[in-house]
Each structure stands twice: as structure tokens, then as C-alpha cells.
CSV table of C-alpha atoms in Angstrom, one decimal:
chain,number,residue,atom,x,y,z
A,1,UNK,CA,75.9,110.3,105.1
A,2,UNK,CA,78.3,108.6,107.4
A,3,UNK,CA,79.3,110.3,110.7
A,4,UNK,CA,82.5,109.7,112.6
A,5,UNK,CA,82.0,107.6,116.2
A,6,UNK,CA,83.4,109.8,118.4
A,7,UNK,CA,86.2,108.5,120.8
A,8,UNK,CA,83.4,108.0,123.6
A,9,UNK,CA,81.1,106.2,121.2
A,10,UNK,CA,84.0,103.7,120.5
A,11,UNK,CA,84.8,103.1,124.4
A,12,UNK,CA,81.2,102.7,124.8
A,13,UNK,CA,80.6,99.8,121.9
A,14,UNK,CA,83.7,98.6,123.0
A,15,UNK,CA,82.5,97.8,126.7
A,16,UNK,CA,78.8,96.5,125.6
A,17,UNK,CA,80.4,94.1,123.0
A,18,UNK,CA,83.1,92.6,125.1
A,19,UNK,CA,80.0,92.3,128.4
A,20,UNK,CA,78.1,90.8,125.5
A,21,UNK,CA,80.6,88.5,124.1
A,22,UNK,CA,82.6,87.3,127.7
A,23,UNK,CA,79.1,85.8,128.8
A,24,UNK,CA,78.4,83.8,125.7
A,25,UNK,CA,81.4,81.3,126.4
A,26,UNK,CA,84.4,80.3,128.6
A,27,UNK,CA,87.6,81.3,127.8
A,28,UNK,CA,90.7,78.4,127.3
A,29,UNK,CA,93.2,78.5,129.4
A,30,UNK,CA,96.7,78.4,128.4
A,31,UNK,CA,98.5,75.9,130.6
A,32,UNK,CA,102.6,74.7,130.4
A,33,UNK,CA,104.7,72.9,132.5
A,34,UNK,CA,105.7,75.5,135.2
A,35,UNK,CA,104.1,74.9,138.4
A,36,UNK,CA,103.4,78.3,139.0
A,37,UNK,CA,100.9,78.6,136.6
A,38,UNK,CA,99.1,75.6,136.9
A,39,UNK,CA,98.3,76.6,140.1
A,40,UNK,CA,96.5,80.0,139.1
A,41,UNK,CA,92.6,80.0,139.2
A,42,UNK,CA,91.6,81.6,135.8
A,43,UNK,CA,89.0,84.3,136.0
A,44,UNK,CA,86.5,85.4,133.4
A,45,UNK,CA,85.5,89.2,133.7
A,46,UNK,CA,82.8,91.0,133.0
A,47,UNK,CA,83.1,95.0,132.9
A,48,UNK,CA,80.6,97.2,134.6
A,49,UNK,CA,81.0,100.6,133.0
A,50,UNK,CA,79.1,102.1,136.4
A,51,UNK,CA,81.3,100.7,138.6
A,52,UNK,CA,84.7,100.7,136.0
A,53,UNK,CA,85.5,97.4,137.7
A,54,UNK,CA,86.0,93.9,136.9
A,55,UNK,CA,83.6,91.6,138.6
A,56,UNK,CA,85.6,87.8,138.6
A,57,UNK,CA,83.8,84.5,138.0
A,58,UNK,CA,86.0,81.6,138.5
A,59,UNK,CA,86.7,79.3,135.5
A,60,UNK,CA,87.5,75.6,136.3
A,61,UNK,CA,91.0,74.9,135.0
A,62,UNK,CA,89.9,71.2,134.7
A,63,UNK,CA,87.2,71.9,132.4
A,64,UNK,CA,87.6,70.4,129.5
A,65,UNK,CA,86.7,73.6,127.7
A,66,UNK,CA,89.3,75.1,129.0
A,67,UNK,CA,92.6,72.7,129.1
A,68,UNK,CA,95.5,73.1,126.9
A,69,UNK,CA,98.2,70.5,126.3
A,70,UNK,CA,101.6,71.6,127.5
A,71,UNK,CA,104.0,74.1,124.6
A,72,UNK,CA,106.7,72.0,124.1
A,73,UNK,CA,110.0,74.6,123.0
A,74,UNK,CA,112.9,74.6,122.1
A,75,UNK,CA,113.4,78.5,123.5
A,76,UNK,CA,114.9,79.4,126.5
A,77,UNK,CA,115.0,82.4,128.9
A,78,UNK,CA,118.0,82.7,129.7
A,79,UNK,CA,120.5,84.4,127.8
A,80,UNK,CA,118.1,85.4,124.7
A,81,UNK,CA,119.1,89.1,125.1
A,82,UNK,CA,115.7,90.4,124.4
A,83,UNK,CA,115.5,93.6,126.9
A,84,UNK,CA,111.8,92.7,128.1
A,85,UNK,CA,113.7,89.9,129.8
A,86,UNK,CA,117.3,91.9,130.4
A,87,UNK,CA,116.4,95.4,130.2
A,88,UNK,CA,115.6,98.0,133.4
A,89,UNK,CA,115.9,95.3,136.3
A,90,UNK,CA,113.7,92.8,134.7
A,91,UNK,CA,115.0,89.5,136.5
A,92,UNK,CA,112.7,89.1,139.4
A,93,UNK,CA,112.1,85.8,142.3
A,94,UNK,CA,108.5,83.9,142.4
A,95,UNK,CA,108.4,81.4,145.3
A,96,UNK,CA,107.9,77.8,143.6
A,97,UNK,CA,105.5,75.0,144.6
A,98,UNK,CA,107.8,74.1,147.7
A,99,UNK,CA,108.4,77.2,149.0
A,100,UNK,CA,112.1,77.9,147.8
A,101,UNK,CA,112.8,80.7,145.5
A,102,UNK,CA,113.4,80.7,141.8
A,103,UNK,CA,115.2,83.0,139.6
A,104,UNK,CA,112.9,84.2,136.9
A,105,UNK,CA,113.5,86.2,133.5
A,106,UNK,CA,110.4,88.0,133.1
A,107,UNK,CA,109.3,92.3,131.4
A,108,UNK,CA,110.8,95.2,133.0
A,109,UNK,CA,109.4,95.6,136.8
A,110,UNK,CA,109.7,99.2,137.3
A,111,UNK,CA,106.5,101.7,137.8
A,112,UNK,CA,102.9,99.1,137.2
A,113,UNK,CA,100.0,100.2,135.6
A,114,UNK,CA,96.3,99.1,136.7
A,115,UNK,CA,95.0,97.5,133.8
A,116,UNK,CA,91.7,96.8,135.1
A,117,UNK,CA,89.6,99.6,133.0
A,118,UNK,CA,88.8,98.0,129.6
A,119,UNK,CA,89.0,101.6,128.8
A,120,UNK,CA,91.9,102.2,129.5
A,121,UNK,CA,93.4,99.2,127.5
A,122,UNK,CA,91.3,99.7,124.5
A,123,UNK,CA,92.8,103.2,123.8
A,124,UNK,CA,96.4,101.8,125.1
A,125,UNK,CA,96.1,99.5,122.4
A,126,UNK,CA,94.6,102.2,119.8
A,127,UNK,CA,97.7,104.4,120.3
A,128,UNK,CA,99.7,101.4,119.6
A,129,UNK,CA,102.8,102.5,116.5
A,130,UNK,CA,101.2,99.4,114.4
A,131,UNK,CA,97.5,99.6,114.6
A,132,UNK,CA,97.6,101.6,111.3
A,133,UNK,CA,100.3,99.7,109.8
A,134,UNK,CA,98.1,96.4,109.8
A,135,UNK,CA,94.6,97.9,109.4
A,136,UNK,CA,93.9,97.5,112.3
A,137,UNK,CA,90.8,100.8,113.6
A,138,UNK,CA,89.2,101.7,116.8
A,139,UNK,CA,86.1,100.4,115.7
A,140,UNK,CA,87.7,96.8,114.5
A,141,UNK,CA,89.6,97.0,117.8
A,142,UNK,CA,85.8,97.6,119.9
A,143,UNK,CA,84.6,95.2,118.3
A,144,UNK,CA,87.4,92.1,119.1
A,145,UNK,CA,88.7,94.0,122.6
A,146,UNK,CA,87.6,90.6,124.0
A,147,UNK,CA,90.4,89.2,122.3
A,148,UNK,CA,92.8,91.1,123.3
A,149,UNK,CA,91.8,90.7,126.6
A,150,UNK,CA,92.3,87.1,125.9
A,151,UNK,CA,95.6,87.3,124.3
A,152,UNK,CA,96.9,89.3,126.9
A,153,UNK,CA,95.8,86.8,129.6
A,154,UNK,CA,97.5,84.1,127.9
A,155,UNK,CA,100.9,85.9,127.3
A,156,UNK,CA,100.8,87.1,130.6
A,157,UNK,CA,100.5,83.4,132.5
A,158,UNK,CA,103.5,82.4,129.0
A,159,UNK,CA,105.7,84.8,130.7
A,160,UNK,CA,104.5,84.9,134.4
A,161,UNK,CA,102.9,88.1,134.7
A,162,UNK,CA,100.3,89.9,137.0
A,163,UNK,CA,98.2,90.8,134.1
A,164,UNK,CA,96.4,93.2,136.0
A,165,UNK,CA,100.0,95.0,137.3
A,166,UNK,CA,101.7,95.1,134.4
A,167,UNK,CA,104.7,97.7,134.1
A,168,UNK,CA,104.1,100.4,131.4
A,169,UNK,CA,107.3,98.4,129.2
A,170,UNK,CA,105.4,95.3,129.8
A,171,UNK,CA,102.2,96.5,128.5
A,172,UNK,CA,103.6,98.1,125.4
A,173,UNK,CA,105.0,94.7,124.8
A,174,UNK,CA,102.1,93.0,124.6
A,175,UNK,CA,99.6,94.9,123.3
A,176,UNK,CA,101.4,97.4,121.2
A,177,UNK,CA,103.8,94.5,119.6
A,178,UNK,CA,103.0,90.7,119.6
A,179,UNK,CA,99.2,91.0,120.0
A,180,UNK,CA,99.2,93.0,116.7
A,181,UNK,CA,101.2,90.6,115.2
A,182,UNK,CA,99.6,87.9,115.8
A,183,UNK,CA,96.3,88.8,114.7
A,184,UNK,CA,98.4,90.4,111.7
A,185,UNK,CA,99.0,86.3,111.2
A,186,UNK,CA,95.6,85.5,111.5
A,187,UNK,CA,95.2,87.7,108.8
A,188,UNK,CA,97.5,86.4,106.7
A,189,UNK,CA,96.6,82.4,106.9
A,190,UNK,CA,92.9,83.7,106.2
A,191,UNK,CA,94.0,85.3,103.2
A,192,UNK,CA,96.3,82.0,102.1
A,193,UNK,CA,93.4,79.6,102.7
A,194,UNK,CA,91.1,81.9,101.2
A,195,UNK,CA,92.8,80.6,97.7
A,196,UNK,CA,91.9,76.9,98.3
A,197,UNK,CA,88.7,75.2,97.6
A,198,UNK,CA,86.5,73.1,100.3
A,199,UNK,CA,88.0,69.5,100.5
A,200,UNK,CA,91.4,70.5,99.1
A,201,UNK,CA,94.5,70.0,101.1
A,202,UNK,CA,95.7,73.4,102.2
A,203,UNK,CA,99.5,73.6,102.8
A,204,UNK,CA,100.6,75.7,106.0
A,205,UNK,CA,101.3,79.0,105.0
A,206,UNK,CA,105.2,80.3,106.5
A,207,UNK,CA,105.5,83.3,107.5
A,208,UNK,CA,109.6,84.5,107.3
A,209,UNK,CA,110.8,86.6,110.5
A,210,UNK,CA,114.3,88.2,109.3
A,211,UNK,CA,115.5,90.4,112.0
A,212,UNK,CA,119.4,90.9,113.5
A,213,UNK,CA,120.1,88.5,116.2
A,214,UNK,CA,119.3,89.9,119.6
A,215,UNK,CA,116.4,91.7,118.7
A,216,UNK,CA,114.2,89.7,120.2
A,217,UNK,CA,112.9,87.7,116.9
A,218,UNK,CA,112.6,84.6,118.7
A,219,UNK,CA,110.9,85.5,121.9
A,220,UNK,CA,108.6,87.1,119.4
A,221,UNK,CA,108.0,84.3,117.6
A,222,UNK,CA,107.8,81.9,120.9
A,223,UNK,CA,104.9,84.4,122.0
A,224,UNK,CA,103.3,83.9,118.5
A,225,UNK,CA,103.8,79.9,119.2
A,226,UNK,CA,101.9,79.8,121.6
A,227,UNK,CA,99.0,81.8,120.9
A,228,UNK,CA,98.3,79.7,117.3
A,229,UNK,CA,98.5,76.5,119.9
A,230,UNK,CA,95.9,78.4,122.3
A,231,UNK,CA,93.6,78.9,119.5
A,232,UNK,CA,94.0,75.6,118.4
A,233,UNK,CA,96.3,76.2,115.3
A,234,UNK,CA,98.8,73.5,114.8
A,235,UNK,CA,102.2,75.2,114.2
A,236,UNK,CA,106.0,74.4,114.2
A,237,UNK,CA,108.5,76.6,114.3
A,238,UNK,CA,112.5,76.5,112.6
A,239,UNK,CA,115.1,78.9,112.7
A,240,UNK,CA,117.8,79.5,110.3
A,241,UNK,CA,119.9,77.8,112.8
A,242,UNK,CA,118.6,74.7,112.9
A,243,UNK,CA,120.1,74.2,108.9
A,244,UNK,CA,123.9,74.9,110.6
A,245,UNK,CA,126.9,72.7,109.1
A,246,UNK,CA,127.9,69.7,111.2
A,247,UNK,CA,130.8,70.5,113.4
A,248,UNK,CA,133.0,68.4,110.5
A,249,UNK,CA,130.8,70.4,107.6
A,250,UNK,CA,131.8,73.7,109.5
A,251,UNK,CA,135.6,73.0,109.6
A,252,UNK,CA,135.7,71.8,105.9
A,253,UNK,CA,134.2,75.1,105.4
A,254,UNK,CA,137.0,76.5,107.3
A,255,UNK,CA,140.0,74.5,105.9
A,256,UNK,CA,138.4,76.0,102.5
A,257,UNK,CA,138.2,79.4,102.7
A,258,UNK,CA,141.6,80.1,105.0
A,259,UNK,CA,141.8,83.7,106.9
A,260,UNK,CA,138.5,84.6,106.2
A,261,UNK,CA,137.3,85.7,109.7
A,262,UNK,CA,133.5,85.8,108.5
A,263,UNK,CA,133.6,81.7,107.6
A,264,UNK,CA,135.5,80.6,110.6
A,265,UNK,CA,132.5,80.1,112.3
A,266,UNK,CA,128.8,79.4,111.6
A,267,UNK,CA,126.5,82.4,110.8
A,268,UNK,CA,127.0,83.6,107.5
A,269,UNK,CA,126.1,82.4,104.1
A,270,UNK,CA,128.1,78.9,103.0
A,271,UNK,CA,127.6,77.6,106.6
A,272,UNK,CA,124.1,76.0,106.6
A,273,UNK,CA,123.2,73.0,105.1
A,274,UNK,CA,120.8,74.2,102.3
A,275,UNK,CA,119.7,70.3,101.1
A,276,UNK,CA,118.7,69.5,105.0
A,277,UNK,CA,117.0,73.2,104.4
A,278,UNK,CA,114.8,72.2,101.3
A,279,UNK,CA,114.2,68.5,102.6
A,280,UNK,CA,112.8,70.1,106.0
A,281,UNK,CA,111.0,72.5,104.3
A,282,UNK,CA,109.3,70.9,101.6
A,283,UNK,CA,108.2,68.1,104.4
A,284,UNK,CA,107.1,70.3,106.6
A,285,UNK,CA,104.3,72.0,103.9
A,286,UNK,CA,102.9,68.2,103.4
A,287,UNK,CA,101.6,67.8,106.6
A,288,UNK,CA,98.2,68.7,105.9
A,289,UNK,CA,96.9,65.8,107.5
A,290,UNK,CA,95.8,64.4,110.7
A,291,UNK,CA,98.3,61.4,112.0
A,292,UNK,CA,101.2,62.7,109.7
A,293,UNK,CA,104.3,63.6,111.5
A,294,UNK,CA,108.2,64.5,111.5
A,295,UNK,CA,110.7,65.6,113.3
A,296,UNK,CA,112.4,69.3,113.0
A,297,UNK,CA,116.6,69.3,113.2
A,298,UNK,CA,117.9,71.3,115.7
A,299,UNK,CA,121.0,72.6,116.2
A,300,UNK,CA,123.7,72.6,119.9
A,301,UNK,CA,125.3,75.7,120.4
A,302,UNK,CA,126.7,74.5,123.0
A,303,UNK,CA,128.6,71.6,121.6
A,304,UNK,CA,132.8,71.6,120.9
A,305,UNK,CA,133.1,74.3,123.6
A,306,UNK,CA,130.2,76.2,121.5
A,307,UNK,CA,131.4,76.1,118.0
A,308,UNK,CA,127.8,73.9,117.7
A,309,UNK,CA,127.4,71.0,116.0
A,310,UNK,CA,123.8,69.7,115.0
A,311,UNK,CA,122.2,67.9,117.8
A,312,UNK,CA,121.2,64.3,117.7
A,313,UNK,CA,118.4,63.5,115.7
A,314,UNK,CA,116.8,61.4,119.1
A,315,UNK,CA,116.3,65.0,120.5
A,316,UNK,CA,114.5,66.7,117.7
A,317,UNK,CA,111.2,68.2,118.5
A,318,UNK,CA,108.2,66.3,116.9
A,319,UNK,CA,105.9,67.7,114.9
A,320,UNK,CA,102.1,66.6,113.8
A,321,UNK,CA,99.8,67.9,111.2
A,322,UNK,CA,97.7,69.2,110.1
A,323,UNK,CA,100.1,71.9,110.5
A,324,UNK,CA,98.0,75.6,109.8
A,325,UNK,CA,101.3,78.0,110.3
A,326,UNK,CA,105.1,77.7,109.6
A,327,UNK,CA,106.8,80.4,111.7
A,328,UNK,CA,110.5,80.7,110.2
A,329,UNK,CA,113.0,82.9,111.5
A,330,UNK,CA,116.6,84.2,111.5
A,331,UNK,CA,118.7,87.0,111.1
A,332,UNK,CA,119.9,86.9,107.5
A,333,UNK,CA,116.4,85.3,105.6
A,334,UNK,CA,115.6,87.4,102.7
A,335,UNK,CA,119.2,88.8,102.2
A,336,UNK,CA,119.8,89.4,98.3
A,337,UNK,CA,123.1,89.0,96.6
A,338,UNK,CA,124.4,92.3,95.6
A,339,UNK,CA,127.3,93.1,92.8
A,340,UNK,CA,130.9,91.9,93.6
A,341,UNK,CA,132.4,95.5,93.5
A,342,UNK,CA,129.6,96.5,96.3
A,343,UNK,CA,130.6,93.8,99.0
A,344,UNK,CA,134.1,94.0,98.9
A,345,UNK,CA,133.6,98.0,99.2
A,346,UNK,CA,132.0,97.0,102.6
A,347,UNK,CA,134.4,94.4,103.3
A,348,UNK,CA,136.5,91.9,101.2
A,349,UNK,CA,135.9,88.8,102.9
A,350,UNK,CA,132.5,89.2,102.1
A,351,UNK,CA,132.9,88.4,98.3
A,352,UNK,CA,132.5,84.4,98.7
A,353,UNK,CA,130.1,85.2,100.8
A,354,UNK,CA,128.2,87.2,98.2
A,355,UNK,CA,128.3,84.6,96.2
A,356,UNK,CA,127.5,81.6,98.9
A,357,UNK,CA,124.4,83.9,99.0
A,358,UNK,CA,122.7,82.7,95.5
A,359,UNK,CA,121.8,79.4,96.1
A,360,UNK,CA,119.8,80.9,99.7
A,361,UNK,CA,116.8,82.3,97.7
A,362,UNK,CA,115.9,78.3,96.5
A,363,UNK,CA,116.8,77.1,99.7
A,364,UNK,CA,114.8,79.5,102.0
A,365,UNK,CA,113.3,82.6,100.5
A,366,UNK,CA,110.9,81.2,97.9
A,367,UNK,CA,108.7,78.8,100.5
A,368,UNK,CA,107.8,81.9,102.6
A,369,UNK,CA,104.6,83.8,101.7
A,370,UNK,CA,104.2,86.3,104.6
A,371,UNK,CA,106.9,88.2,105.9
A,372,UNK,CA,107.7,90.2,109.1
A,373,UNK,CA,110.9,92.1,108.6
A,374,UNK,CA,112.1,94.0,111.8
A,375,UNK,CA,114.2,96.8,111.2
A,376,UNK,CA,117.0,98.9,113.2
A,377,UNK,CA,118.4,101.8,113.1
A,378,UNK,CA,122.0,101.4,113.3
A,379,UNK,CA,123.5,97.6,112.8
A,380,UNK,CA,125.7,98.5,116.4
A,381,UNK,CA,123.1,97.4,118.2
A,382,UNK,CA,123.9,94.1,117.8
A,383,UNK,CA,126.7,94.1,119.8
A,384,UNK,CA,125.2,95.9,122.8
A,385,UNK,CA,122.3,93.3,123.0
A,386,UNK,CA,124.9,90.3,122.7
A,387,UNK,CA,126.5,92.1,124.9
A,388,UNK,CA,123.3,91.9,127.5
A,389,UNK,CA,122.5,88.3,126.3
A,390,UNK,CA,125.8,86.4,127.5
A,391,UNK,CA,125.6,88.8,130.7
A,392,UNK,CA,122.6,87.0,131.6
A,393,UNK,CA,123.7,83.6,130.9
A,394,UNK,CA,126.7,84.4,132.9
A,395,UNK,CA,124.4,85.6,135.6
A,396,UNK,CA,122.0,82.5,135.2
A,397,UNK,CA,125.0,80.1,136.1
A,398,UNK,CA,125.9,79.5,132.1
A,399,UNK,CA,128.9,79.9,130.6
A,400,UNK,CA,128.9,83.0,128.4
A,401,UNK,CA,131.4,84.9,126.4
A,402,UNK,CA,134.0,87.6,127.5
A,403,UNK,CA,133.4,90.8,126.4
A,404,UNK,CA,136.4,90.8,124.2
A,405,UNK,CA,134.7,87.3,122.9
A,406,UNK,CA,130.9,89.0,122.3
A,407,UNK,CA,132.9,92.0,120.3
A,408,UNK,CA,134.8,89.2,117.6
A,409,UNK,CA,131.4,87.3,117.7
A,410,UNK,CA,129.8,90.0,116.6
A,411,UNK,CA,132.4,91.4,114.1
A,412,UNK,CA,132.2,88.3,111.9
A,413,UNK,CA,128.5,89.7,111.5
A,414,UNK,CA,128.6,93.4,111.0
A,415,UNK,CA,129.9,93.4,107.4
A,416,UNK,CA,126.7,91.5,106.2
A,417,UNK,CA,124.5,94.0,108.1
A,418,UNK,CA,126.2,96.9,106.6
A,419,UNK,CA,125.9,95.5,103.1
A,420,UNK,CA,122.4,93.9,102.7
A,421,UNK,CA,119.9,95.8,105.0
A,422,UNK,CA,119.8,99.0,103.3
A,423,UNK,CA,118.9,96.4,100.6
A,424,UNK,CA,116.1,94.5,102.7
A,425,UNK,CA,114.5,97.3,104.0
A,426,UNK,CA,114.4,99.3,101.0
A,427,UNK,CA,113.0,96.8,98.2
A,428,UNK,CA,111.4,94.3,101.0
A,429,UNK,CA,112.9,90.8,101.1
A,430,UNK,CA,113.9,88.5,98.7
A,431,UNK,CA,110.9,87.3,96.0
A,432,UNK,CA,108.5,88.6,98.4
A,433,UNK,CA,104.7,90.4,97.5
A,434,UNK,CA,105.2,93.8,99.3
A,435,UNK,CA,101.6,93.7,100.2
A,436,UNK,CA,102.6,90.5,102.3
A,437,UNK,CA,105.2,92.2,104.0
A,438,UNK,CA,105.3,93.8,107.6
A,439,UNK,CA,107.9,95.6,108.6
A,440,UNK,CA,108.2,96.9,111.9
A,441,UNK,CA,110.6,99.6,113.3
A,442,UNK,CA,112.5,99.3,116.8
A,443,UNK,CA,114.7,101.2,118.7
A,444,UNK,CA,117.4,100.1,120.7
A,445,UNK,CA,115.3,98.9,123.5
A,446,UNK,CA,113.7,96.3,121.3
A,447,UNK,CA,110.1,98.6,120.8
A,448,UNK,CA,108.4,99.3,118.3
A,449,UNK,CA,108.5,102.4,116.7
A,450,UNK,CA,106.8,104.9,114.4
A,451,UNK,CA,109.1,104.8,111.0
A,452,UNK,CA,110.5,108.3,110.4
């Protein structure tokens, strides 16, 4: 008969595996193009469970065992509105290389917490709101905790933390949000490849991230990035943006569909370019070989005084197979078309937008086989963390939006919130396998939440 490890037991065969498994090799370092970092010495540590202290041996950051070639992204700090980087005084200085001081966007500062006790973390990370939601036990989590240490290192030097003085925000972050994810991920390619035979060329499976815009989607997926390039995954990532109109597409678009406020602009359906969409796409799932490469659009918000226009092909990211993850995001992926009478009850203008909608499942929907779907409570959140994201450009030297300007940015979005999420998160989205589907709560601080 099978007896329950108690809570101790768990800590306990958590502690022996990690000493056991920390000693057996040396960690990789992840390593980008900030100075700061580069100039850390990485430390491996071993856990005495006498002394509950770390005991440091110094990896060489030369090694080749350890050196990582720089992330190249097209994300940026600055004025991504995701409150880890805005929220509760979170911009802090670091003194550069030289000796001047920096501005940088980093997790909520206030009260830290020693993270030094692998105890500690291991039933921080087992009271996480997700752990149950992705499988994931005590027992699973004692017996990888050296992994976790090892994510958490790496996001920490991605986003320039002391990873053992990490803020209680901070920490939740991590280890109670993208860690999970992630190894949610890792989960889901093993599962895809698990479908192919030895020899055969395994497409990359992409996983879909629809979630509002300033949720933090796309730091989310940055963080996730990263750690597949750590572990020496090959994977690219697109947004929903990237497929924008031209700036000539987007005032066709315009000049078509006069005094409707929700196609004035880009955002909503009828403004991407669903043919660059399926030609990206269905090149980016053939590179399943070494030497084969592309390059990924991208999109310039900045451009025509930021009504965008795509950017020039000369600065598109490039991007080299054998590619193992697709990680596509954006905040209307997996919308459904809904009847004519139930749109126009929400808001008229959206009727031709309902209908732009019926070409997107072709387009977008149907090459995604994994899903995370994050979910909010109340679609007015948008506006607050707009609000907070063209603050910070402002505040970071960029030109940003008025208030008056965030509220009419974000009113062109509202109706399509209000008349396909209920949809989304109630059937899951669009063609998708609900087994393959996470979907993750947050409040209006951008944490995840236990659903109600």
C-alpha cells in the first residue's frame, strides 16, 4: 500500500537530489549583450541541509560548457506596460561598465526575500496557483528543483536581478508564472515530437499566446525565448503584429470602411495582412533543418508619427533551423466569429469586423497546436495598463500618448473584448484540443491567480 511523503520527506528528497544532481555537471550560463551581466562570476551551489547554506564554487564564464551566444530580440523594456517592470516603484539605477548610471526597468523592489534556503523555494514554488493546473506535484517538483534553480538563475541575470534578493513580486513572477510555463512547453514539444518517428523531419510545434495587450504576453513570451535558447532549443518568435497592413494597405482600409472608429487604425480584424501571415507561417514550420534560414517581418510602430507601417525587410530578424518551438502571440488569436445580431448588440461597427474575422481561423488559428490563453477579469484593464505603458515611455525619454490619446487607443479595442472573450474563455480558442490548452488567470497586477 502506498503511503503519502510527508511535507518533510519531500524537502528532504528534494535537497539530496538537487546536492546529487548540482555535482554531476556545470550549469550554462545565459549571457546577452548588456555589460552588466557579462561581468557577473556564475556560481554553482551546493546545499548543506546542516548548515541551510549555500556553499559557492565558481563556474568559468569562458568555459565552453558554459557560453551562450547573445538573444537577439526584438522586445524592449521600455514602455511594455507589464507591472513587474512599471508596477510598485520597479524602475531602479545599476552603475554601468564606466561608472555612469543607467536607468533600468526591472521587478518590483520593495520588501526582498532571502532566497538562499532550497527549502524555502521548493514549497514557494509548490504553493504556486499553477502547479496543479499543469501536473506539476511536490514530488515531480523534488525531483527537478535543480532546474528551477537553474531557470531562476537565468531569468534573473535576463532581467538583472539579485537572485538571491529577490522581492516577494519578483519571486512570484518567476517561479509561480514563467518557470511553470515553460516547463508547461517542454511538455508540450515532448508530447508533439512524441508523434514522429526516428529520422523523420519534425516540424516545430507553435504554441499560440492570446492575451489583451498590456498584460504582459510578450515579456512572457521574451522570458520563454530565452530559456528554449538556454537549453539549446532553437526558437523564433512572431506576433500578431508583425502581419499589420502597410501604411498604404492601412489607409485603403480606411478610405473603405468610412467612420468606423474600430478600422481607422490597425488592431482589429481586416488590418493584417493574412497572405504575408500564411506565407510566414507555413515557412517557418519547414525549417527542420540545419543551414535553413529566413527572415521574420516585423512591424514599426513608430513610423508616420506611429500609425506604423511595416518595417524594411533589411531589418527583419533572421531566423535558422532546425527551429524546435514557434512562440506566437497577440491579443486577438483565437477570436471566433459570432452571429451578426450578437456584435452589433455590443457595438455596430463591429459587424465588418465580425465578418473580417472568418478568414483569421486559416490564416492564424489552425497552425497553432498548444495554446496559453491568459485571462482577465474585467476587459477595463486594458486601459489602466496602457495607461502605465506610455507613462513609462514618456518617462524613458520616448514619445508616448496623452491620456486623452491612451483612452481613444483603447476604445477602438474594447468592443472586441466585450464581444469575443466570454467566447474564448468559455469554449477555449479557435479549433483548438482543450487538453492542449492552458489558461491562466490574472488579476489586475498582471499575477496569476487561482480561477474562481
Amino acid at each position: 500500500m502506498a503511503v503519502a511523503m510527508s511535507w518533510s520527506s519531500l524537502i528532504s528528497s528534494a535537497l539530496q537530489h538537487y546536492n546529487n544532481r548540482i555535482n554531476l555537471r556545470d550549469y550554462p550560463i545565459p549571457c546577452h549583450s548588456n555589460p552588466i551581466c557579462n561581468s557577473f562570476n556564475f556560481k554553482r551551489r551546493s546545499f548543506s541541509s546542516s548548515s541551510s547554506k549555500f556553499n559557492d564554487h565558481v563556474v568559468n564564464p569562458s568555459s565552453s560548457s558554459s557560453k551562450l551566444s547573445p538573444i537577439r530580440t526584438h522586445f524592449s523594456f521600455a514602455g511594455c506596460g507589464c507591472s513587474w517592470i512599471q508596477d510598485n516603484s520597479m524602475v531602479h539605477d545599476y552603475a554601468t561598465t564606466n561608472g555612469t548610471s543607467k536607468r533600468c526597468l526591472a521587478l518590483p523592489t520593495t520588501k526582498t526575500v532571502d532566497v538562499s534556503s532550497v527549502s524555502d523555494l521548493f514549497e514557494f514554488i509548490c504553493s504556486g496557483p499553477l502547479v496543479d493546473k499543469i501536473g506539476i506535484t511536490p514530488q515531480k517538483v523534488g525531483q527537478s528543483i535543480d532546474k528551477w534553480l537553474l531557470y531562476g538563475s537565468q531569468l534573473c541575470r535576463l532581467f538583472q536581478l539579485n537572485e538571491l534578493k529577490l522581492t516577494i513580486p519578483q519571486k512570484a513572477r518567476l517561479y509561480h508564472y514563467y518557470i511553470p510555463v515553460f516547463i508547461w512547453c517542454e511538455d508540450q514539444i515532448a508530447l508533439h515530437n512524441s508523434k514522429f518517428k526516428d529520422g523523420d523531419d519534425v516540424p516545430p510545434l507553435v504554441i499560440g499566446f492570446s492575451a489583451p495587450q498590456g498584460c504582459g504576453k510578450t515579456t512572457l513570451v521574451f522570458a520563454l525565448d530565452y530559456l528554449f535558447k538556454t537549453t539549446k532549443k532553437k526558437s523564433a518568435t512572431i506576433s500578431i503584429d508583425d502581419f499589420y497592413l502597410t501604411a498604404q494597405g492601412q489607409a485603403e482600409l480606411r478610405e473603405k470602411n468610412p467612420g468606423n472608429a474600430l478600422l481607422e487604425y490597425r488592431g482589429n480584424s481586416g488590418s493584417h495582412d493574412l497572405q504575408l501571415s500564411v506565407e510566414t507561417l507555413e515557412a517557418l514550420t519547414k525549417l527542420t533543418k540545419e543551414g535553413i534560414k529566413m527572415k521574420v517581418p516585423r512591424y514599426d510602430k513608430s513610423a508616420y508619427s506611429g500609425r506604423g507601417d511595416r518595417a524594411d525587410s533589411s531589418t527583419w530578424p533572421e531566423v535558422e533551423g532546425p527551429l524546435t518551438v514557434i512562440l506566437f502571440e497577440g491579443w486577438m488569436l483565437g477570436f471566433k466569429p459570432l452571429p451578426a445580431d450578437v456584435v452589433k448588440a455590443v457595438d455596430p461597427q463591429l459587424e465588418i469586423v465580425n465578418k473580417n474575422l472568418e478568414a483569421y481561423y486559416d490564416a492564424w488559428d489552425k497552425y497553432i497546436d498548444a495554446w496559453v490563453v491568459i485571462k482577465i477579469q474585467d476587459p477595463s484593464y486594458v486601459y489602466r495598463w496602457r495607461l502605465q505603458a506610455e507613462i513609462a515611455m514618456r518617462q524613458a525619454g520616448k514619445a508616448g500618448m496623452s491620456d486623452e490619446e491612451v483612452n481613444d487607443f483603447v476604445s477602438r479595442y474594447l468592443p472586441a473584448y466585450k464581444a469575443y472573450l466570454p467566447t474564448l474563455y468559455a469554449e477555449g480558442p479557435s479549433g483548438s484540443d482543450p487538453d492542449r490548452v492552458l489558461a491562466i488567470d490574472i488579476d489586475e497586477e498582471r499575477n496569476p491567480i487561482l480561477a474562481n
